[in-house]
XYZ file of C-alpha atoms in Angstrom:
668
model
C -13.966 6.966 -25.650
C -17.111 5.367 -27.165
C -16.933 1.640 -27.880
C -19.128 -0.919 -29.658
C -19.665 -4.450 -28.334
C -19.891 -7.310 -30.831
C -23.236 -9.180 -30.418
C -21.589 -12.488 -31.417
C -18.190 -12.743 -29.650
C -18.590 -9.882 -27.076
C -15.382 -8.176 -28.234
C -15.501 -4.440 -27.371
C -14.457 -2.603 -30.529
C -13.205 0.994 -30.761
C -15.544 3.601 -32.193
C -15.666 3.811 -35.963
C -15.634 0.062 -36.691
C -18.411 -1.221 -38.927
C -17.413 -4.873 -38.472
C -15.981 -6.662 -35.422
C -12.174 -6.752 -35.461
C -12.219 -10.301 -34.087
C -15.014 -12.137 -35.990
C -16.049 -9.627 -38.712
C -19.698 -9.625 -37.573
C -21.532 -6.386 -38.527
C -21.676 -4.134 -35.491
C -24.795 -2.444 -34.072
C -25.008 1.323 -33.809
C -25.423 1.239 -30.002
C -22.225 2.369 -28.297
C -20.814 1.899 -24.833
C -19.479 5.022 -23.153
C -16.277 4.127 -21.285
C -16.627 6.981 -18.855
C -19.880 8.830 -18.466
C -18.532 10.805 -15.545
C -16.370 13.158 -17.616
C -18.274 16.005 -19.241
C -17.409 16.725 -22.824
C -15.009 19.504 -23.707
C -16.987 22.710 -24.134
C -16.172 25.973 -25.918
C -14.381 28.453 -23.714
C -12.237 25.896 -21.934
C -9.316 26.671 -24.184
C -9.319 30.184 -22.717
C -7.932 28.871 -19.425
C -4.786 27.438 -21.015
C -1.589 29.002 -19.751
C 1.031 30.009 -22.236
C 4.508 28.534 -22.476
C 6.870 30.592 -20.310
C 4.115 31.908 -18.026
C 5.011 31.743 -14.311
C 2.355 30.605 -11.802
C 2.456 31.331 -8.070
C 5.904 32.913 -8.563
C 7.249 29.373 -8.718
C 6.136 27.275 -11.708
C 7.253 28.084 -15.264
C 4.833 26.549 -17.782
C 6.531 24.361 -20.399
C 3.507 22.877 -22.167
C 0.012 21.420 -21.776
C 0.177 17.621 -21.448
C -3.427 16.699 -20.623
C -6.926 18.079 -20.359
C -10.137 16.615 -18.981
C -13.629 17.735 -18.148
C -12.598 19.325 -14.842
C -9.074 20.572 -15.352
C -5.737 20.626 -17.123
C -2.329 19.116 -16.477
C 0.774 21.080 -17.421
C 4.412 20.169 -17.560
C 6.141 22.938 -15.602
C 9.544 23.732 -14.168
C 9.452 24.060 -10.385
C 11.854 26.927 -9.734
C 12.064 26.027 -6.041
C 12.849 22.317 -6.422
C 14.714 22.999 -9.684
C 13.055 20.095 -11.464
C 10.257 19.400 -13.894
C 6.927 18.486 -12.318
C 3.315 18.054 -13.413
C 0.853 20.729 -12.349
C -2.804 19.722 -12.131
C -5.213 22.670 -12.153
C -8.973 23.096 -11.833
C -10.873 24.920 -14.535
C -12.116 28.361 -13.324
C -15.834 27.546 -13.429
C -15.230 24.597 -11.055
C -13.322 26.692 -8.526
C -16.667 28.099 -7.361
C -18.073 24.589 -6.782
C -17.383 23.753 -3.143
C -17.779 19.977 -3.566
C -15.448 19.857 -6.563
C -12.816 21.876 -4.705
C -13.161 19.560 -1.709
C -12.614 16.538 -3.924
C -9.667 18.211 -5.626
C -7.951 18.936 -2.323
C -9.014 15.538 -1.013
C -6.872 13.987 -3.743
C -3.900 16.066 -2.651
C -4.386 15.322 1.033
C -4.538 11.606 0.409
C -1.724 11.484 -2.106
C 0.646 13.610 0.007
C 0.511 11.058 2.784
C 1.211 8.142 0.431
C 4.931 7.758 -0.147
C 5.588 4.611 -2.156
C 7.663 3.879 -5.280
C 4.527 2.747 -7.151
C 2.360 5.758 -6.285
C 2.726 9.127 -8.014
C 4.305 11.557 -5.543
C 2.549 14.827 -4.732
C 4.847 17.735 -3.856
C 2.642 20.710 -3.088
C -0.901 22.058 -3.169
C -2.025 25.667 -3.271
C -3.858 28.440 -5.040
C -3.032 31.716 -6.697
C -5.722 34.065 -7.951
C -8.422 31.901 -9.542
C -6.058 28.951 -9.964
C -6.100 25.956 -7.607
C -3.315 23.467 -8.269
C -1.540 20.301 -7.190
C 2.102 19.804 -8.163
C 3.224 16.216 -8.515
C 5.878 13.959 -9.915
C 6.270 14.304 -13.686
C 6.349 10.969 -15.503
C 7.610 10.281 -18.989
C 5.300 7.587 -20.277
C 1.697 6.644 -20.970
C -1.315 5.433 -19.072
C -2.052 1.731 -19.317
C -5.186 2.738 -21.253
C -3.059 4.612 -23.776
C -0.803 1.586 -24.210
C -3.760 -0.752 -24.719
C -5.375 1.549 -27.272
C -2.142 1.778 -29.268
C -1.937 -1.998 -29.694
C -2.675 -3.335 -33.171
C -6.024 -5.141 -33.604
C -5.800 -8.570 -31.943
C -2.453 -7.783 -30.297
C -2.097 -8.220 -26.504
C 0.563 -7.271 -23.987
C 3.048 -10.058 -23.181
C 1.978 -12.101 -20.135
C 5.245 -11.323 -18.331
C 4.616 -7.608 -18.706
C 0.992 -7.917 -17.588
C 2.023 -9.770 -14.425
C 4.783 -7.234 -13.737
C 2.226 -4.415 -13.935
C -0.181 -6.292 -11.657
C 2.572 -7.063 -9.147
C 3.574 -3.389 -8.930
C -0.083 -2.329 -8.715
C -0.688 -4.790 -5.850
C 2.395 -3.423 -4.091
C 0.966 0.107 -4.342
C -2.449 -1.005 -3.075
C -0.983 -3.090 -0.258
C 0.625 0.107 1.016
C -2.223 2.527 0.196
C -4.867 0.368 1.874
C -3.321 1.170 5.231
C -4.905 4.594 4.797
C -7.449 4.660 2.004
C -9.493 2.787 -0.576
C -8.777 4.053 -4.090
C -12.242 3.172 -5.503
C -11.413 4.024 -9.104
C -8.871 1.432 -10.246
C -8.825 1.375 -14.053
C -6.201 1.482 -16.842
C -6.527 5.284 -17.087
C -5.188 5.624 -13.543
C -2.162 3.361 -13.972
C 0.854 5.144 -15.477
C 3.624 3.194 -17.177
C 6.896 5.118 -17.269
C 9.269 5.106 -20.205
C 11.560 2.917 -18.077
C 8.771 0.417 -17.375
C 7.946 1.755 -13.899
C 4.335 1.418 -12.755
C 2.616 4.231 -10.854
C -0.912 4.404 -9.443
C -2.458 7.861 -9.530
C -5.683 9.858 -9.130
C -6.921 9.393 -5.592
C -9.523 12.091 -6.206
C -12.525 9.974 -5.178
C -10.740 7.888 -2.569
C -12.249 7.679 0.855
C -9.927 8.079 3.792
C -10.540 5.292 6.294
C -11.478 7.879 8.932
C -13.249 10.426 6.723
C -16.818 10.161 5.461
C -17.500 13.822 4.736
C -17.333 13.537 0.959
C -19.232 10.296 0.503
C -22.891 10.511 1.386
C -25.049 7.506 2.157
C -26.498 7.160 -1.332
C -23.630 8.477 -3.437
C -22.111 6.106 -6.007
C -18.652 7.154 -7.129
C -16.271 5.413 -9.507
C -16.316 4.022 -13.039
C -19.151 1.489 -13.640
C -17.027 -0.814 -15.825
C -14.777 -1.614 -12.858
C -17.005 -1.148 -9.802
C -17.873 -3.965 -7.415
C -21.536 -4.729 -6.627
C -21.280 -3.208 -3.161
C -19.742 -0.037 -4.593
C -22.593 0.267 -7.074
C -25.046 0.136 -4.181
C -23.207 2.623 -1.957
C -19.680 4.013 -2.212
C -19.480 5.079 1.407
C -18.878 1.748 3.103
C -16.629 -0.100 0.654
C -13.278 -1.435 1.802
C -10.079 -2.652 0.158
C -11.907 -5.605 -1.389
C -13.675 -3.225 -3.782
C -10.263 -2.355 -5.246
C -9.455 -6.085 -5.493
C -12.610 -6.503 -7.589
C -11.534 -3.679 -9.909
C -8.060 -5.191 -10.321
C -9.686 -8.493 -11.351
C -11.796 -6.769 -14.016
C -8.764 -4.869 -15.270
C -6.595 -8.023 -15.360
C -9.232 -9.765 -17.488
C -9.434 -6.782 -19.833
C -5.668 -6.466 -20.244
C -5.292 -10.197 -20.930
C -8.179 -10.580 -23.363
C -8.780 -7.115 -24.791
C -12.448 -7.158 -23.779
C -14.456 -6.310 -20.700
C -15.987 -9.262 -18.783
C -19.548 -8.215 -19.659
C -22.509 -10.538 -19.921
C -21.367 -14.151 -19.358
C -17.713 -14.065 -20.399
C -15.426 -16.958 -21.238
C -12.438 -17.691 -19.053
C -9.346 -15.631 -19.968
C -7.403 -18.772 -20.970
C -10.165 -19.587 -23.474
C -9.990 -16.083 -24.929
C -6.191 -15.951 -25.072
C -4.187 -19.125 -25.534
C -1.118 -17.482 -23.957
C -2.965 -16.916 -20.649
C -2.064 -19.605 -18.075
C -5.243 -21.360 -16.819
C -4.085 -20.663 -13.246
C -5.032 -17.014 -13.839
C -8.690 -17.941 -14.465
C -9.243 -18.880 -10.820
C -7.363 -15.770 -9.649
C -9.583 -13.483 -11.734
C -12.749 -15.304 -10.693
C -11.862 -14.965 -7.024
C -11.164 -11.242 -7.483
C -14.577 -10.579 -9.020
C -16.680 -12.788 -6.779
C -19.833 -10.770 -5.934
C -19.415 -11.658 -2.245
C -16.562 -9.543 -0.795
C -15.758 -12.180 1.835
C -14.987 -14.691 -0.940
C -12.486 -12.444 -2.718
C -8.862 -11.993 -1.799
C -9.117 -10.022 1.412
C -6.179 -7.733 0.663
C -3.668 -6.895 -2.044
C -0.975 -9.013 -0.367
C -3.087 -12.151 -0.868
C -3.694 -11.312 -4.523
C -0.016 -10.550 -5.073
C 0.955 -13.881 -3.497
C -1.538 -15.732 -5.715
C 0.034 -14.221 -8.872
C 3.607 -14.740 -7.672
C 4.107 -18.440 -8.642
C 3.092 -17.806 -12.265
C 5.262 -14.694 -12.460
C 8.302 -16.411 -10.931
C 8.111 -19.306 -13.375
C 7.839 -16.967 -16.354
C 10.735 -14.821 -15.087
C 12.822 -17.992 -14.709
C 12.446 -18.656 -18.433
C 9.732 -21.314 -18.354
C 7.461 -21.547 -21.364
C 3.748 -20.987 -20.975
C 3.194 -24.736 -21.391
C 5.678 -25.438 -18.585
C 3.955 -22.854 -16.382
C 0.610 -24.555 -16.983
C 2.139 -27.892 -15.936
C 3.871 -26.552 -12.819
C 1.133 -24.251 -11.524
C -1.920 -26.413 -11.243
C -5.038 -24.295 -11.372
C -7.620 -24.928 -8.648
C -11.004 -26.301 -9.815
C -12.257 -23.773 -12.317
C -14.687 -21.206 -10.998
C -17.847 -20.726 -12.996
C -17.441 -17.383 -14.696
C -21.170 -17.560 -15.496
C -22.007 -17.827 -11.805
C -19.457 -15.320 -10.556
C -19.567 -12.477 -13.033
C -23.149 -13.006 -14.100
C -24.217 -12.537 -10.495
C -21.912 -9.600 -9.973
C -24.132 -7.194 -11.819
C -21.739 -6.328 -14.658
C -24.695 -6.567 -17.025
C -25.452 -3.026 -15.939
C -23.259 -1.824 -18.797
C -25.859 -2.991 -21.299
C -29.017 -3.474 -19.249
C -28.701 -0.625 -16.770
C -27.510 -0.261 -13.192
C -30.861 -1.262 -11.661
C -30.922 -4.660 -13.384
C -27.332 -5.305 -12.391
C -27.954 -4.469 -8.745
C -31.088 -6.614 -8.746
C -29.072 -9.567 -10.091
C -26.418 -9.143 -7.418
C -29.047 -8.963 -4.677
C -30.850 -12.052 -5.989
C -27.536 -13.934 -6.049
C -26.917 -12.976 -2.422
C -30.406 -14.103 -1.375
C -30.115 -17.459 -3.164
C -26.750 -18.096 -1.529
C -28.122 -17.280 1.934
C -31.021 -19.726 1.472
C -29.149 -22.646 -0.093
C -26.066 -22.469 2.162
C -27.019 -22.799 5.859
C -24.748 -20.883 8.213
C -22.754 -22.932 10.759
C -23.473 -22.415 14.445
C -21.039 -20.266 16.493
C -19.612 -23.415 18.089
C -19.099 -25.020 14.663
C -17.476 -21.818 13.361
C -15.058 -21.670 16.319
C -14.156 -25.339 15.980
C -13.657 -25.065 12.224
C -11.639 -21.856 12.599
C -9.328 -23.381 15.210
C -8.885 -26.555 13.150
C -7.874 -24.437 10.165
C -5.456 -22.489 12.353
C -4.051 -25.734 13.742
C -3.162 -27.005 10.260
C -1.261 -23.827 9.437
C 0.537 -23.716 12.808
C 1.901 -27.243 12.388
C 3.069 -26.518 8.845
C 4.824 -23.250 9.793
C 6.336 -24.936 12.871
C 8.113 -27.508 10.702
C 9.571 -24.725 8.543
C 10.508 -22.582 11.559
C 12.506 -25.445 13.063
C 14.830 -25.285 10.046
C 15.672 -21.634 10.828
C 16.940 -21.964 14.416
C 20.600 -22.056 13.297
C 21.674 -22.985 16.834
C 21.138 -19.399 18.044
C 19.951 -19.028 21.658
C 17.528 -16.161 20.959
C 15.784 -18.123 18.228
C 15.708 -21.261 20.369
C 14.025 -19.196 23.095
C 11.354 -17.877 20.690
C 10.738 -21.407 19.393
C 10.248 -22.647 22.955
C 7.881 -19.760 23.791
C 5.846 -20.575 20.682
C 5.454 -24.158 21.904
C 4.208 -22.966 25.298
C 1.734 -20.580 23.653
C 0.372 -23.409 21.520
C -0.048 -25.670 24.551
C -2.044 -22.907 26.235
C -4.143 -22.401 23.078
C -5.028 -26.088 22.869
C -5.925 -26.153 26.583
C -8.430 -23.314 26.026
C -9.906 -24.768 22.835
C -13.134 -26.004 24.468
C -13.250 -23.749 27.527
C -12.581 -20.374 25.903
C -12.533 -20.550 22.059
C -11.890 -16.805 21.686
C -8.784 -16.941 23.913
C -7.638 -20.116 22.158
C -7.861 -18.321 18.810
C -5.834 -15.351 20.124
C -3.135 -17.587 21.596
C -3.067 -19.646 18.405
C -2.565 -16.561 16.263
C 0.310 -15.462 18.521
C 1.837 -18.921 18.146
C 1.616 -18.558 14.393
C 3.371 -15.169 14.576
C 6.189 -16.556 16.748
C 6.887 -19.432 14.353
C 6.602 -17.129 11.356
C 9.057 -14.708 13.012
C 11.701 -17.441 12.971
C 11.258 -17.796 9.213
C 11.271 -14.007 8.642
C 14.244 -13.287 10.936
C 16.813 -11.192 9.011
C 19.967 -13.203 8.370
C 22.148 -10.195 9.169
C 20.413 -9.725 12.555
C 19.755 -6.079 11.649
C 16.400 -6.293 13.425
C 15.403 -7.600 16.854
C 12.285 -9.589 17.683
C 9.905 -7.973 20.177
C 7.489 -10.534 21.668
C 3.798 -9.823 22.178
C 3.066 -7.968 25.399
C 1.832 -4.850 27.119
C 3.264 -1.345 27.253
C 2.134 1.797 29.089
C 1.974 5.027 27.091
C 0.740 8.278 28.676
C -0.716 6.340 31.585
C -2.725 3.966 29.403
C -1.880 0.279 28.907
C -1.782 -1.154 25.392
C -1.311 -4.701 24.072
C 1.120 -5.079 21.194
C 1.422 -8.009 18.796
C 4.962 -9.326 18.148
C 7.074 -7.484 15.571
C 10.638 -6.831 14.419
C 12.359 -3.455 14.818
C 15.666 -2.135 13.475
C 18.589 -2.420 15.881
C 19.899 0.936 14.666
C 18.500 4.098 13.203
C 18.581 4.139 9.392
C 21.990 5.379 8.266
C 23.088 7.783 5.522
C 24.513 4.803 3.652
C 21.241 2.857 3.765
C 19.083 5.824 2.759
C 21.449 6.715 -0.107
C 21.225 3.139 -1.377
C 17.440 3.448 -1.366
C 17.555 6.790 -3.239
C 19.765 5.250 -5.934
C 17.697 2.061 -6.230
C 14.229 3.574 -6.644
C 13.120 3.797 -10.247
C 13.536 7.429 -11.377
C 15.395 8.066 -8.120
C 14.441 9.587 -4.785
C 15.608 12.871 -3.297
C 18.697 12.542 -1.080
C 18.979 15.453 1.404
C 21.247 18.048 -0.207
C 22.334 19.212 3.258
C 23.973 15.809 3.854
C 25.663 15.363 0.488
C 29.100 16.110 1.987
C 28.641 13.218 4.451
C 27.362 10.667 1.945
C 30.741 9.090 1.267
C 32.773 10.248 4.255
C 30.443 9.357 7.156
C 28.091 6.638 5.860
C 27.280 5.270 9.344
C 25.791 8.497 10.664
C 22.016 8.271 11.098
C 20.078 9.867 8.263
C 18.371 13.167 9.083
C 16.797 16.053 7.116
C 14.069 13.650 5.976
C 10.338 14.283 6.103
C 7.750 11.803 7.304
C 7.060 10.908 3.660
C 10.730 10.259 2.918
C 10.820 7.907 5.899
C 7.591 6.206 4.800
C 8.912 5.710 1.280
C 12.120 4.101 2.563
C 10.135 1.797 4.831
C 7.786 0.741 2.017
C 10.749 0.055 -0.267
C 12.236 -2.275 2.379
C 8.900 -4.020 2.971
C 8.684 -2.422 6.408
C 6.703 0.329 8.159
C 7.425 3.196 10.480
C 6.686 2.139 14.069
C 3.595 3.272 15.882
C 4.254 5.093 19.125
C 3.269 1.991 21.113
C 5.620 -0.218 19.081
C 8.466 2.247 19.634
C 7.679 2.357 23.363
C 7.468 -1.439 23.598
C 10.966 -1.708 22.095
C 12.339 1.195 24.172
C 11.083 0.327 27.662
C 8.155 -2.108 27.500
C 10.174 -5.310 27.249
C 11.014 -6.780 29.694
C 8.233 -5.440 31.980
C 10.618 -4.247 34.701
C 12.612 -1.977 32.358
C 12.906 1.676 33.334
C 10.550 4.062 31.541
C 13.217 6.772 31.702
C 16.535 5.425 30.409
C 17.853 1.961 29.478
C 20.232 1.959 32.473
C 17.709 3.192 35.070
C 15.661 6.158 36.260
C 18.562 8.577 36.839
C 20.605 10.287 34.125
C 24.263 9.279 33.759
C 26.818 11.638 32.310
C 28.095 10.764 28.816
C 25.631 7.867 28.628
C 23.924 8.874 25.399
C 24.360 11.317 22.571
C 22.344 14.306 23.787
C 23.018 17.930 24.655
C 23.843 16.716 28.183
C 27.049 15.237 26.758
C 29.551 16.775 24.393
C 26.883 17.174 21.746
C 27.724 15.584 18.446
C 26.100 13.668 15.660
C 27.581 10.170 15.976
C 27.671 6.903 14.039
C 24.877 4.533 15.066
C 25.592 2.271 18.018
C 28.595 4.266 19.271
C 27.149 4.784 22.776
C 27.083 1.250 24.158
C 25.097 2.129 27.285
C 22.315 3.613 25.161
C 21.058 0.098 24.423
C 17.493 -0.843 25.339
C 16.802 -4.175 27.013
C 15.196 -5.310 23.768
C 18.465 -4.721 21.882
C 17.951 -1.350 20.129
C 20.677 1.335 20.118
C 20.288 5.124 20.303
C 16.719 5.347 21.584
C 17.731 8.045 24.102
C 19.976 10.099 21.847
C 21.668 10.663 18.471
C 18.572 11.644 16.405
C 14.916 11.727 17.357
C 12.698 9.387 15.348
C 9.528 9.641 13.288
C 6.594 7.387 14.151
C 3.362 6.930 12.205
C 1.134 7.960 15.129
C -0.634 11.320 15.046
C -0.859 13.490 18.152
C -4.531 12.823 18.908
C -6.227 10.557 21.438
C -7.860 8.509 18.659
C -4.502 7.800 16.997
C -6.059 7.841 13.542
C -3.737 7.461 10.533
C -1.853 10.666 9.636
C -3.478 12.988 7.151
C -2.741 16.381 5.600
C -1.573 18.843 8.253
C -1.358 16.294 11.068
C 1.058 16.646 13.949
C 2.998 13.406 14.293
C 4.552 11.801 17.334
C 8.346 11.998 17.559
C 10.113 9.681 20.002
C 13.564 9.749 21.575
C 16.029 12.528 22.310
C 18.768 13.847 20.039
C 22.183 15.459 20.073
C 20.639 18.944 20.087
C 18.200 18.318 22.960
C 18.490 17.735 26.648
C 17.978 14.191 27.899
C 14.390 13.144 27.152
C 12.995 10.108 29.024
C 11.953 7.208 26.784
C 8.314 7.492 27.901
C 8.014 11.105 26.710
C 7.247 12.253 23.207
C 7.535 15.340 21.042
C 5.429 16.417 18.096
C 6.281 17.656 14.632
C 4.530 18.425 11.359
C 4.867 15.713 8.756
C 6.691 17.860 6.174
C 9.499 19.018 8.478
C 13.107 18.142 7.641
C 15.381 18.728 10.632
C 19.086 18.020 11.241
C 18.253 15.992 14.363
C 15.252 13.994 13.091
C 15.603 10.520 11.552
C 13.858 7.168 11.900
C 14.036 3.410 12.248
C 11.584 0.818 10.877
C 9.524 -2.145 12.014
C 8.405 -5.270 10.199
C 5.052 -6.595 11.287
C 4.241 -10.299 11.363
C 0.980 -11.616 9.811
C -1.494 -13.114 12.261
C -4.171 -14.292 9.819
C -4.081 -17.995 8.982
C -5.504 -17.175 5.538
C -2.643 -14.774 4.749
C -0.038 -17.247 6.025
C -1.619 -20.031 3.969
C -1.120 -17.953 0.819
C 2.473 -17.306 1.888
C 3.010 -21.045 2.404
C 1.891 -21.757 -1.157
C 4.490 -19.350 -2.528
C 7.113 -20.755 -0.106
C 6.627 -24.268 -1.447
């Protein structure tokens, strides 16, 4: 949609305005194109529309056309296989012959199919029939954030509480997605708001998989210029999660103020009196032209927004929020955004990139870099401050329990070793210090119901190769029918519960869940703020701790009759924890039998993140298999749903002092 920027107050007006909505200044005739990447609708496109009632691929009954862009159409269809309404995204026929476009189209599907999170639009299927290439995905009743913003009356803004809710959900989606990919096109058009208020991130069509560079050449710039970071403008290939953080900052400013932060913008709190000043520093940090000065991940950004959101949700007025959340010293929006190259919107991409490069050069000249010794000393001192603060909090969580007392004592010994190596071996001191931090933090994170066990840092041998694992928590039991059903009912718009198990849902709630795909398991884990274990984490919990544990079975190297729920016994699907001898030394039940378990590790030597079509590692035996030693693994395709395949989850512990420092601020 074309827009016109006011030369006096910088407000970006919709097309058709002769005077600025905000200050009534006469507007110039020069317009800003919000998205130059979408070709205009051309005659002949309407010929590709499918008619209501038409059936595609012998599966999808067309209900109506719900969207159309320069490259394709989106239809609301009835999926006759799933017996539900879904959205079907199709490519226009003249693009089907373009190999790069088709690659990008399927790239979106491959990425999205592996992302199972409540705040990411779910993709069900991809395929082709005749000249039609399609992706079927979750159908959402609602509007894009762009549509909501454009429907606001002149001068009207979204309530701050709603804005922060949207940003919190968006950060949750990115925190999860960044394990696998960088979105690289965060903008209001790609954020869907459901009729029930749910927030969904969509359109991973130009994302770059962390391990895939085929579709992003060295000089290719992909994205939407309004929201792109300086490094993305230079080269899209090598950007990381911090590019998305930049885009979120631009979008947050736009949603709060109604204008893009072009030129030398005012702080958001100066543009909108309802905006808490604390948000100014958050936005400025997001859009800093130097990636290392931004929030380093979505979790940090989410934590920075949390105090303001919590106070507003608790009923505090905006004035009270401003008093309670003291904003850090205000960043210079002139320095930050002016140097970021956003002037490209009016002055051209070259001028913007030149400004960003000049800013970088000035910074490198005026700010001398510390020596390696000074960096190590400063880094350890920073770590030391955080360790002491977390230690004091951890001490309050011992609750007189022997296991926690033991972890607390081990943390103290690790810290003593770290301090002893501070001068002699700074790198080792840093590693030991980070482990100390994780041990203390584990005591604070320890589930009150003891549903997870703490696995200390250590080594484990997998397929003859030794790995080092950081400390983590893992579920004592496999996820049960009861727990998975609770998740399905709690997710906004619901999640599919296996129809094959519906008869057991109320009668046998403690049976381990099965008939779930890798993506079902991933979605459950994300909902619980957990992850699926890697193969090495699973092995560490099964036989890697303590070091002298058997790699075959918890009780030793030889099989014992009726020891675990496998085909070697009277085969049956049993409630979790029923076989007492099938208990690993770390404290996990049913790692030999009951149901086999998904992990997030693909069956390749490189152990890259799973992608479309990957074979995944399955660990543990099950009630339909013979006894399988703990050290062995099986493999299965990610989409399989089997009666003997379930999962358990892990919760990883942050090691970065910077991340923990953000957490400490929200804790206080």
